[in-house]
mmCIF file of C-alpha atoms and ligand atoms in Angstrom:
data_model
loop_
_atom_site.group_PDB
_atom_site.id
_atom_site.type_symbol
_atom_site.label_atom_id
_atom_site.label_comp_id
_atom_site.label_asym_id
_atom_site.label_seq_id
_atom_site.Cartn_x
_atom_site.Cartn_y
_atom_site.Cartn_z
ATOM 1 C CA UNK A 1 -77.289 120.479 -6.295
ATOM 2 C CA UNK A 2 -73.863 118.891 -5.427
ATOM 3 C CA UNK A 3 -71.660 121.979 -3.983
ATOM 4 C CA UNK A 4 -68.764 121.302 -7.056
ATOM 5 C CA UNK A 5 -71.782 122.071 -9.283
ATOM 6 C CA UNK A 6 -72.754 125.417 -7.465
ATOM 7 C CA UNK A 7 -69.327 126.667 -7.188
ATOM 8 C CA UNK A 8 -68.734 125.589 -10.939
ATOM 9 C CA UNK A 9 -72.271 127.978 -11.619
ATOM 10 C CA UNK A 10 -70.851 130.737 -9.643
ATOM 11 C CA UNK A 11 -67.446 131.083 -11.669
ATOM 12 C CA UNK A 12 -70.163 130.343 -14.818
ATOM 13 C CA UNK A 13 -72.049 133.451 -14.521
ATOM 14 C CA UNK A 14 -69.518 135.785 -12.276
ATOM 15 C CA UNK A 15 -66.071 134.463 -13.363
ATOM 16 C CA UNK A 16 -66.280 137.025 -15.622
ATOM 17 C CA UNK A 17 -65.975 139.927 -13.867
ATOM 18 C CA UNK A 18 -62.910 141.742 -13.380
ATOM 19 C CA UNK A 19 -60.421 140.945 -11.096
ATOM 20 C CA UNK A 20 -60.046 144.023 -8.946
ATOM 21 C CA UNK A 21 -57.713 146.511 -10.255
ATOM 22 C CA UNK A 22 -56.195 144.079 -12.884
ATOM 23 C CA UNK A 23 -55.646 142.870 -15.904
ATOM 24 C CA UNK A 24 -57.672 139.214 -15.653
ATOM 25 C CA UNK A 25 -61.435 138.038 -15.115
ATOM 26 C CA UNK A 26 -62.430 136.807 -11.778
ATOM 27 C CA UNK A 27 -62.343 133.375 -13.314
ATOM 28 C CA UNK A 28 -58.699 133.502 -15.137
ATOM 29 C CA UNK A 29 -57.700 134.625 -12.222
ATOM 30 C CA UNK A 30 -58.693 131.434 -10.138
ATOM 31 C CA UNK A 31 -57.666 128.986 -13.029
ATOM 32 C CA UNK A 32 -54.133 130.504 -13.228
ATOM 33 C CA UNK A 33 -53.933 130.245 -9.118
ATOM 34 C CA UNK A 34 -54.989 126.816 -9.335
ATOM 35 C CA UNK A 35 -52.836 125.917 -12.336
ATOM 36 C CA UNK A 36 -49.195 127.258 -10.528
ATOM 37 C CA UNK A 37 -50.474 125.407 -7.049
ATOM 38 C CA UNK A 38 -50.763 122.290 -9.356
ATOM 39 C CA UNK A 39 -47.597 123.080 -11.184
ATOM 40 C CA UNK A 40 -45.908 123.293 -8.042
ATOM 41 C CA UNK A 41 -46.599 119.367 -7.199
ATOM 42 C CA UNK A 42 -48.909 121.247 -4.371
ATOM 43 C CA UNK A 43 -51.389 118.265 -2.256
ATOM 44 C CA UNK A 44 -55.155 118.103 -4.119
ATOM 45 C CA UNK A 45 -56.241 120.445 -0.764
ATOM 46 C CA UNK A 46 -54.093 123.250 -1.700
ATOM 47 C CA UNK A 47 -54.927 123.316 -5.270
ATOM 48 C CA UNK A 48 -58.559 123.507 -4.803
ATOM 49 C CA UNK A 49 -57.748 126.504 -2.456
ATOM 50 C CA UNK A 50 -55.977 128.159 -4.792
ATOM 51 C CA UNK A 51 -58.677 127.664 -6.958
ATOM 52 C CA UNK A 52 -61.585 129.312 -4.392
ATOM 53 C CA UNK A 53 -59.514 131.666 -2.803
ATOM 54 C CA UNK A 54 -61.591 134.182 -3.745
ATOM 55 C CA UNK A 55 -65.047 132.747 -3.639
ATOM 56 C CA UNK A 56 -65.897 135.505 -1.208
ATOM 57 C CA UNK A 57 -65.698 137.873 -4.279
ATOM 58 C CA UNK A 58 -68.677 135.927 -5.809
ATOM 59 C CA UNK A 59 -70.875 134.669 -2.793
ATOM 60 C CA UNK A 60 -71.084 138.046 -1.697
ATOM 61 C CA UNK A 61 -71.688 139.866 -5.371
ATOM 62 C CA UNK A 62 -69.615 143.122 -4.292
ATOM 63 C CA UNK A 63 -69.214 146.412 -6.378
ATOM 64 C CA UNK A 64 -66.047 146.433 -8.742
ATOM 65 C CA UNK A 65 -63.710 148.802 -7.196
ATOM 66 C CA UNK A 66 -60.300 147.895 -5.789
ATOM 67 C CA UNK A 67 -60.531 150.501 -2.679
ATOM 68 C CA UNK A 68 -64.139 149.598 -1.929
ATOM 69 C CA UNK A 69 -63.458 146.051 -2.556
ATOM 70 C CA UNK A 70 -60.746 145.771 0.123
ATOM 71 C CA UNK A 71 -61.959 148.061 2.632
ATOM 72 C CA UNK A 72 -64.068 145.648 4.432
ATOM 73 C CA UNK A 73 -61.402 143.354 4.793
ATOM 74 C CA UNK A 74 -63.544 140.621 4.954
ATOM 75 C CA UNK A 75 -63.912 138.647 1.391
ATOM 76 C CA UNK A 76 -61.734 135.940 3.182
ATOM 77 C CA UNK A 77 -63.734 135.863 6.054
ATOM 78 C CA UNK A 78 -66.950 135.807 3.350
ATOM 79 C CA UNK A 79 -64.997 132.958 1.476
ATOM 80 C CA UNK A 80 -64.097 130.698 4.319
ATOM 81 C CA UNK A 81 -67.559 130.937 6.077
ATOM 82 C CA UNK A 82 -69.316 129.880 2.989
ATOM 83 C CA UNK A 83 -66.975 126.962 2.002
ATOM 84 C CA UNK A 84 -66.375 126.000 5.964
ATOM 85 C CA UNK A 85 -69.776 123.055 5.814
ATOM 86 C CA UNK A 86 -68.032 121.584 2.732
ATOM 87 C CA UNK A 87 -64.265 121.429 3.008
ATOM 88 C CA UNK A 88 -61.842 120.779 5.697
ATOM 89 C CA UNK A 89 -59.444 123.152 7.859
ATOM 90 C CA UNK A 90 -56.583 122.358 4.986
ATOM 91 C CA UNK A 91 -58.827 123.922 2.059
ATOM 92 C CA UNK A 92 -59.818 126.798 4.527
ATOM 93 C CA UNK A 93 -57.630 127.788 6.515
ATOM 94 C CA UNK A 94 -54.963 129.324 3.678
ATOM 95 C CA UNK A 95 -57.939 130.824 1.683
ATOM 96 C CA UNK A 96 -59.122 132.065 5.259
ATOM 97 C CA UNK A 97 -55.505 133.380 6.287
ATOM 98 C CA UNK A 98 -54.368 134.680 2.300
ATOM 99 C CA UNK A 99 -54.986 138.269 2.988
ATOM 100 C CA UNK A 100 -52.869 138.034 6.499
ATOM 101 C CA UNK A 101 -50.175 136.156 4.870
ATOM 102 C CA UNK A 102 -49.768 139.299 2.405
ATOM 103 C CA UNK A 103 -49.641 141.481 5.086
ATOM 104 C CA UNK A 104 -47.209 138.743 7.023
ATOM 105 C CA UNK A 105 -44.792 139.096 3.976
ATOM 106 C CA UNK A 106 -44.733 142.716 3.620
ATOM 107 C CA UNK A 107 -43.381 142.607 7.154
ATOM 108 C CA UNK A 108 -40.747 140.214 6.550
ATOM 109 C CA UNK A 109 -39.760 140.617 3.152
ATOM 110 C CA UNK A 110 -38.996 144.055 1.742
ATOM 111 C CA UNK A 111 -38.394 142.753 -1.329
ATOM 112 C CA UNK A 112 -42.295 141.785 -1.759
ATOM 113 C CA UNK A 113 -43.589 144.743 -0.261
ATOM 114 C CA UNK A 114 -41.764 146.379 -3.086
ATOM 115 C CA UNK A 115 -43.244 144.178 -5.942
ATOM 116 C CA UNK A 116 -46.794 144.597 -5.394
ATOM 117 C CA UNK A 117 -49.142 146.045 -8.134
ATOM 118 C CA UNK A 118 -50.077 149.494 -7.856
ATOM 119 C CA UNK A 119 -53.463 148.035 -7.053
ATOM 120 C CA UNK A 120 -52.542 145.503 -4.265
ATOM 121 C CA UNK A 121 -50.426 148.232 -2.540
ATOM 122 C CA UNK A 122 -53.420 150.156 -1.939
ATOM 123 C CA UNK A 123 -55.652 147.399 -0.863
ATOM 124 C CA UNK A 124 -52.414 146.864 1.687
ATOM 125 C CA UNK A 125 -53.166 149.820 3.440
ATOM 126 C CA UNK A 126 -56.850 149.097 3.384
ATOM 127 C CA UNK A 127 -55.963 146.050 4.781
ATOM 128 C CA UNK A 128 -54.185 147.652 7.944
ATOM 129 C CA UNK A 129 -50.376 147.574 6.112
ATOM 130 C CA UNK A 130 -47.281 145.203 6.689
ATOM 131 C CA UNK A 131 -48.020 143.097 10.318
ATOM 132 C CA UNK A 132 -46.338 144.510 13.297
ATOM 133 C CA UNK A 133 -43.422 142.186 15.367
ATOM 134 C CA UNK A 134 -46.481 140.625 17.467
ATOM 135 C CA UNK A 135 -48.361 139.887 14.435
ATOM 136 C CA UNK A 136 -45.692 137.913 12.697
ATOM 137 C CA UNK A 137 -45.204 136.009 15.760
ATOM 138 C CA UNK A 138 -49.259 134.829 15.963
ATOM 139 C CA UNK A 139 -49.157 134.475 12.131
ATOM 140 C CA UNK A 140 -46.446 131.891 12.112
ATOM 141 C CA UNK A 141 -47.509 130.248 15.095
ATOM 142 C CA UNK A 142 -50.470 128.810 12.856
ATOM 143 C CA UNK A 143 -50.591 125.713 11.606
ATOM 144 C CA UNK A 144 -51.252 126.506 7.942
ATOM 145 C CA UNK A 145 -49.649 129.777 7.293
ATOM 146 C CA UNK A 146 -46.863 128.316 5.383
ATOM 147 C CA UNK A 147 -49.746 126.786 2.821
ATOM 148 C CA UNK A 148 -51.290 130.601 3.140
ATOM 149 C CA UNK A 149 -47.897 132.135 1.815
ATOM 150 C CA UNK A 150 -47.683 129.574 -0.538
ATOM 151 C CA UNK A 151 -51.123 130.300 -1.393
ATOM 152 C CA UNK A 152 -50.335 133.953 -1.102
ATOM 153 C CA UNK A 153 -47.482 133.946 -4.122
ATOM 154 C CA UNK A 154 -49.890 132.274 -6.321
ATOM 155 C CA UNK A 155 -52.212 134.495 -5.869
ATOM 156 C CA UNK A 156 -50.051 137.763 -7.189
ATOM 157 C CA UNK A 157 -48.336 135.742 -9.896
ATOM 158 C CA UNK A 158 -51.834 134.722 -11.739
ATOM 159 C CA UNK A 159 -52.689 138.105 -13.001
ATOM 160 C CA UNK A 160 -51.531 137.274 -17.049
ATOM 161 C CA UNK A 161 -53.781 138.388 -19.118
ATOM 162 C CA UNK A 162 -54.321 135.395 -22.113
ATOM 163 C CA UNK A 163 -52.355 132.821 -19.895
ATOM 164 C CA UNK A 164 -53.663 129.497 -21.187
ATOM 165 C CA UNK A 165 -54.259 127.168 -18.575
ATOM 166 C CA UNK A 166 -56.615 124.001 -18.154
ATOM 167 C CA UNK A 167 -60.221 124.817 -17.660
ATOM 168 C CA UNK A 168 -62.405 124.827 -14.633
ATOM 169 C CA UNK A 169 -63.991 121.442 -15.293
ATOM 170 C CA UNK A 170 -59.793 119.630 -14.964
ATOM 171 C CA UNK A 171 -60.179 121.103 -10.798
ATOM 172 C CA UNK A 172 -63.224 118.960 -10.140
ATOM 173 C CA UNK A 173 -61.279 116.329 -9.379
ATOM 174 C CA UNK A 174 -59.202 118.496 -6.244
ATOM 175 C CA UNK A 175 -62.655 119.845 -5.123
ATOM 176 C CA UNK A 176 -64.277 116.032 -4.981
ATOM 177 C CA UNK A 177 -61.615 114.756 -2.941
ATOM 178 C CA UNK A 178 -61.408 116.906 -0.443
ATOM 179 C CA UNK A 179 -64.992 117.792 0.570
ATOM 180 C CA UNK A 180 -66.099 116.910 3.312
ATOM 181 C CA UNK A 181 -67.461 113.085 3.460
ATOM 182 C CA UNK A 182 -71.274 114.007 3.920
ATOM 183 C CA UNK A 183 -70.606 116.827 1.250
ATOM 184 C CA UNK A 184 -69.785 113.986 -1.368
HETATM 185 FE FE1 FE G 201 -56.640 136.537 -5.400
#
């Protein structure tokens, strides 16, 4: 089965779970992502990340509590390993680096550290808290950390519950053209 069609099945028959600790489904939460990256005039790469930046949540079929959820740290790590034979380092690497790129903005805005949901701010400490000085300085030093913060904000804005936004089937096009070639 073409990958677009497997990760289309997985948001078909897990999207509906909740989103940890809030107010949307797995799968509203994805769409909305996807929709502000696109709204944002964002390149096709960063849009389908937005859209899968979360995957690990569904490859891996974890329990439903926020604490739990976050304590392993590692739905990122689950999320980018899986997707890593079919997309490129610009699809991966913001999905792979989302999670640091909260922590990097606690650190350097207190303004955001502030305006996280009660149930993000306790994943944050789960998570190992705002970065220290020599933390920041590795995080920036990457490549695509300013498409993970970007990534990052989309990712706490899309928690409306009844936003309308397109459906999955208006991302295929962002996931076909950035897979890799023999993933086509
Ligand atoms: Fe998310």
């Amino acid at each position: 089965m073409p990958v677009v069609d497997t990760i289309f099945g997985l948001f078909d028959s897990r999207g509906e779970e909740a989103y940890f600790g809030e107010h949307v489904s797995q799968l509203e939460h994805a769409l909305q992502s996807a929709y502000l990256a696109e709204r944002d005039g964002s390149p096709d790469s960063l849009i389908a990340a937005a859209l899968l930046h979360d995957i690990g949540h569904l490859v891996h079929g974890l329990a439903e509590d926020v604490a739990d959820q976050d304590q392993d740290g590692l739905h990122e790590d689950a999320g980018a390993t899986w997707l890593t034979p079919h997309f490129g380092p610009d699809v991966i690497r913001p999905i792979h680096l989302h999670v640091a790129a909260k922590r990097f903005l606690c650190a350097v805005e207190p303004e955001y550290l502030k305006g996280l949901s009660p149930a993000s701010a306790l994943s944050l400490r789960l998570q190992g808290g705002p970065m220290s000085e020599a933390e920041v300085a590795q995080f920036a030093s990457d490549a695509h950390h300013s498409s993970a913060v970007r990534l990052r904000r989309w990712d706490d804005m899309a928690k409306v519950p009844g936003l309308v936004v397109p459906k999955l089937e208006h991302y295929r096009k962002y996931l076909e053209s950035t897979l890799r070639p023999q993933g086509r």
